[in-house]
Amino acid sequence: MQILRIDSSTTGAQSISRKLTDELVAHFTAKHPDATLVTRDLVAEPLAHIDPITTKAIRTAPDTHEEAVAAAYPDQRAVLEEFLASDIVIVGAPMYNFTIPSQLKAWLDRLGVPGVTFQYSEAGPEGLAGGRKVVIASARGGEYSNDQMAENQESLLTTFFGFIGVDDLHFVRVEKAGFGPDAIAAGMEAAKETIAKL
């Protein structure tokens, strides 16, 4: 078994989503003590935003690659293979300006690969990347559960992972973090209760 941890918060020791990914890693490694843990910190080692070369490396067959694309392909493909090799994926996803950090979007851009994680047919899109559990560690300054106009973070992740076929998707969240320490403490306690049930 492999557990993959992804962090994308830029706030370091103050990060609530990183505290949640800590809790999730502790929970799942206790349940699966023989699992291999792989970590990817998208702030300490950011992925570049995709460009024409990396887009072609991600989305086209290797036998069509010219020299620059062929050179980019191994690193781009490694991100996808890391995800596909994992049975449990823990994703730290704070809300920044009503959506996810751009570092996390760059990671998602390596996972949406035609013919590998999704395909189209006459019946419409079909996700091909099921068979793994994805748990999102979500942290938000306000309370957005009933504010669909402003919520473009969890909804984006739900849409993306559903599109590539992940049907075992869970959210562990702390909301109202901007309301102060008491709200954060209450949110963390509620999140720990959610984690215990996973």
PDB file of C-alpha atoms in Angstrom, residues 53-151:
ATOM      1  CA  ILE A  53       6.115  22.043 -23.836  1.00  0.00           C
ATOM      2  CA  THR A  54       4.793  20.519 -20.607  1.00  0.00           C
ATOM      3  CA  THR A  55       1.217  20.463 -21.902  1.00  0.00           C
ATOM      4  CA  LYS A  56       2.294  18.378 -24.866  1.00  0.00           C
ATOM      5  CA  ALA A  57       4.431  16.153 -22.629  1.00  0.00           C
ATOM      6  CA  ILE A  58       1.444  15.510 -20.355  1.00  0.00           C
ATOM      7  CA  ARG A  59      -1.238  15.041 -22.997  1.00  0.00           C
ATOM      8  CA  THR A  60       0.330  13.375 -26.026  1.00  0.00           C
ATOM      9  CA  ALA A  61       1.873   9.987 -26.786  1.00  0.00           C
ATOM     10  CA  PRO A  62       5.636   9.701 -26.233  1.00  0.00           C
ATOM     11  CA  ASP A  63       6.237   8.510 -29.790  1.00  0.00           C
ATOM     12  CA  THR A  64       5.033  11.919 -31.050  1.00  0.00           C
ATOM     13  CA  HIS A  65       7.406  13.975 -28.875  1.00  0.00           C
ATOM     14  CA  GLU A  66      10.055  16.226 -30.326  1.00  0.00           C
ATOM     15  CA  GLU A  67      13.295  16.689 -28.361  1.00  0.00           C
ATOM     16  CA  ALA A  68      12.144  19.380 -25.893  1.00  0.00           C
ATOM     17  CA  VAL A  69       8.903  17.571 -25.140  1.00  0.00           C
ATOM     18  CA  ALA A  70      10.695  14.235 -24.734  1.00  0.00           C
ATOM     19  CA  ALA A  71      13.058  15.871 -22.244  1.00  0.00           C
ATOM     20  CA  ALA A  72      10.131  17.233 -20.217  1.00  0.00           C
ATOM     21  CA  TYR A  73       8.103  14.023 -20.302  1.00  0.00           C
ATOM     22  CA  PRO A  74       9.747  11.974 -17.487  1.00  0.00           C
ATOM     23  CA  ASP A  75       9.283  14.632 -14.794  1.00  0.00           C
ATOM     24  CA  GLN A  76       5.721  15.393 -15.866  1.00  0.00           C
ATOM     25  CA  ARG A  77       4.772  11.728 -16.034  1.00  0.00           C
ATOM     26  CA  ALA A  78       6.351  11.026 -12.632  1.00  0.00           C
ATOM     27  CA  VAL A  79       3.735  13.231 -10.934  1.00  0.00           C
ATOM     28  CA  LEU A  80       0.926  11.218 -12.500  1.00  0.00           C
ATOM     29  CA  GLU A  81       2.558   7.850 -11.800  1.00  0.00           C
ATOM     30  CA  GLU A  82       3.016   8.818  -8.144  1.00  0.00           C
ATOM     31  CA  PHE A  83      -0.722   9.486  -7.903  1.00  0.00           C
ATOM     32  CA  LEU A  84      -1.724   6.314  -9.752  1.00  0.00           C
ATOM     33  CA  ALA A  85       0.569   4.196  -7.554  1.00  0.00           C
ATOM     34  CA  SER A  86      -1.153   5.440  -4.387  1.00  0.00           C
ATOM     35  CA  ASP A  87      -4.025   3.734  -2.601  1.00  0.00           C
ATOM     36  CA  ILE A  88      -4.740   6.708  -0.318  1.00  0.00           C
ATOM     37  CA  VAL A  89      -4.141  10.307  -1.393  1.00  0.00           C
ATOM     38  CA  ILE A  90      -4.250  13.075   1.210  1.00  0.00           C
ATOM     39  CA  VAL A  91      -4.524  16.547  -0.317  1.00  0.00           C
ATOM     40  CA  GLY A  92      -3.992  19.708   1.717  1.00  0.00           C
ATOM     41  CA  ALA A  93      -6.202  22.281   0.009  1.00  0.00           C
ATOM     42  CA  PRO A  94      -6.726  25.638   1.706  1.00  0.00           C
ATOM     43  CA  MET A  95      -9.110  28.156   0.181  1.00  0.00           C
ATOM     44  CA  TYR A  96      -7.207  31.110  -1.273  1.00  0.00           C
ATOM     45  CA  ASN A  97      -9.337  33.873  -2.770  1.00  0.00           C
ATOM     46  CA  PHE A  98     -12.343  31.561  -3.115  1.00  0.00           C
ATOM     47  CA  THR A  99     -10.451  28.737  -4.853  1.00  0.00           C
ATOM     48  CA  ILE A 100      -7.379  26.517  -4.477  1.00  0.00           C
ATOM     49  CA  PRO A 101      -3.739  27.698  -4.440  1.00  0.00           C
ATOM     50  CA  SER A 102      -2.158  27.886  -7.881  1.00  0.00           C
ATOM     51  CA  GLN A 103       0.464  25.389  -6.685  1.00  0.00           C
ATOM     52  CA  LEU A 104      -2.267  22.798  -6.237  1.00  0.00           C
ATOM     53  CA  LYS A 105      -3.819  23.621  -9.605  1.00  0.00           C
ATOM     54  CA  ALA A 106      -0.435  22.946 -11.237  1.00  0.00           C
ATOM     55  CA  TRP A 107      -0.454  19.484  -9.628  1.00  0.00           C
ATOM     56  CA  LEU A 108      -3.995  18.766 -10.823  1.00  0.00           C
ATOM     57  CA  ASP A 109      -2.946  19.768 -14.339  1.00  0.00           C
ATOM     58  CA  ARG A 110      -0.553  16.786 -14.362  1.00  0.00           C
ATOM     59  CA  LEU A 111      -3.344  14.374 -13.403  1.00  0.00           C
ATOM     60  CA  GLY A 112      -5.920  15.178 -16.085  1.00  0.00           C
ATOM     61  CA  VAL A 113      -4.497  13.052 -18.925  1.00  0.00           C
ATOM     62  CA  PRO A 114      -6.683  11.947 -21.849  1.00  0.00           C
ATOM     63  CA  GLY A 115      -6.630   8.201 -22.331  1.00  0.00           C
ATOM     64  CA  VAL A 116      -5.011   7.632 -18.939  1.00  0.00           C
ATOM     65  CA  THR A 117      -7.202   9.197 -16.257  1.00  0.00           C
ATOM     66  CA  PHE A 118     -10.225   9.944 -18.431  1.00  0.00           C
ATOM     67  CA  GLN A 119     -11.637   9.314 -21.876  1.00  0.00           C
ATOM     68  CA  TYR A 120     -14.600  10.384 -23.962  1.00  0.00           C
ATOM     69  CA  SER A 121     -17.120   8.053 -25.563  1.00  0.00           C
ATOM     70  CA  GLU A 122     -20.531   8.352 -27.132  1.00  0.00           C
ATOM     71  CA  ALA A 123     -21.922   8.177 -23.595  1.00  0.00           C
ATOM     72  CA  GLY A 124     -19.800  11.150 -22.500  1.00  0.00           C
ATOM     73  CA  PRO A 125     -16.703  11.431 -20.302  1.00  0.00           C
ATOM     74  CA  GLU A 126     -15.510   8.395 -18.380  1.00  0.00           C
ATOM     75  CA  GLY A 127     -13.075   8.559 -15.465  1.00  0.00           C
ATOM     76  CA  LEU A 128     -10.293   5.962 -15.449  1.00  0.00           C
ATOM     77  CA  ALA A 129      -8.487   6.767 -12.180  1.00  0.00           C
ATOM     78  CA  GLY A 130     -10.773   5.153  -9.639  1.00  0.00           C
ATOM     79  CA  GLY A 131      -9.733   2.527  -7.138  1.00  0.00           C
ATOM     80  CA  ARG A 132      -8.142   4.857  -4.596  1.00  0.00           C
ATOM     81  CA  LYS A 133      -9.334   6.904  -1.636  1.00  0.00           C
ATOM     82  CA  VAL A 134      -8.781  10.680  -1.860  1.00  0.00           C
ATOM     83  CA  VAL A 135      -9.161  12.768   1.287  1.00  0.00           C
ATOM     84  CA  ILE A 136      -9.136  16.565   1.026  1.00  0.00           C
ATOM     85  CA  ALA A 137      -7.870  18.537   4.035  1.00  0.00           C
ATOM     86  CA  SER A 138      -9.819  21.755   3.542  1.00  0.00           C
ATOM     87  CA  ALA A 139      -9.280  24.993   5.466  1.00  0.00           C
ATOM     88  CA  ARG A 140     -11.377  28.133   4.928  1.00  0.00           C
ATOM     89  CA  GLY A 141     -11.466  31.490   6.638  1.00  0.00           C
ATOM     90  CA  GLY A 142     -15.215  31.861   6.376  1.00  0.00           C
ATOM     91  CA  GLU A 143     -18.232  29.564   6.306  1.00  0.00           C
ATOM     92  CA  TYR A 144     -19.080  28.548   2.753  1.00  0.00           C
ATOM     93  CA  SER A 145     -21.257  25.454   3.027  1.00  0.00           C
ATOM     94  CA  ASN A 146     -24.350  27.435   2.004  1.00  0.00           C
ATOM     95  CA  ASP A 147     -22.656  30.011  -0.239  1.00  0.00           C
ATOM     96  CA  GLN A 148     -22.353  28.332  -3.611  1.00  0.00           C
ATOM     97  CA  MET A 149     -21.589  31.586  -5.458  1.00  0.00           C
ATOM     98  CA  ALA A 150     -18.363  32.087  -3.477  1.00  0.00           C
ATOM     99  CA  GLU A 151     -17.310  28.457  -3.077  1.00  0.00           C
TER     100      GLU A 151
END
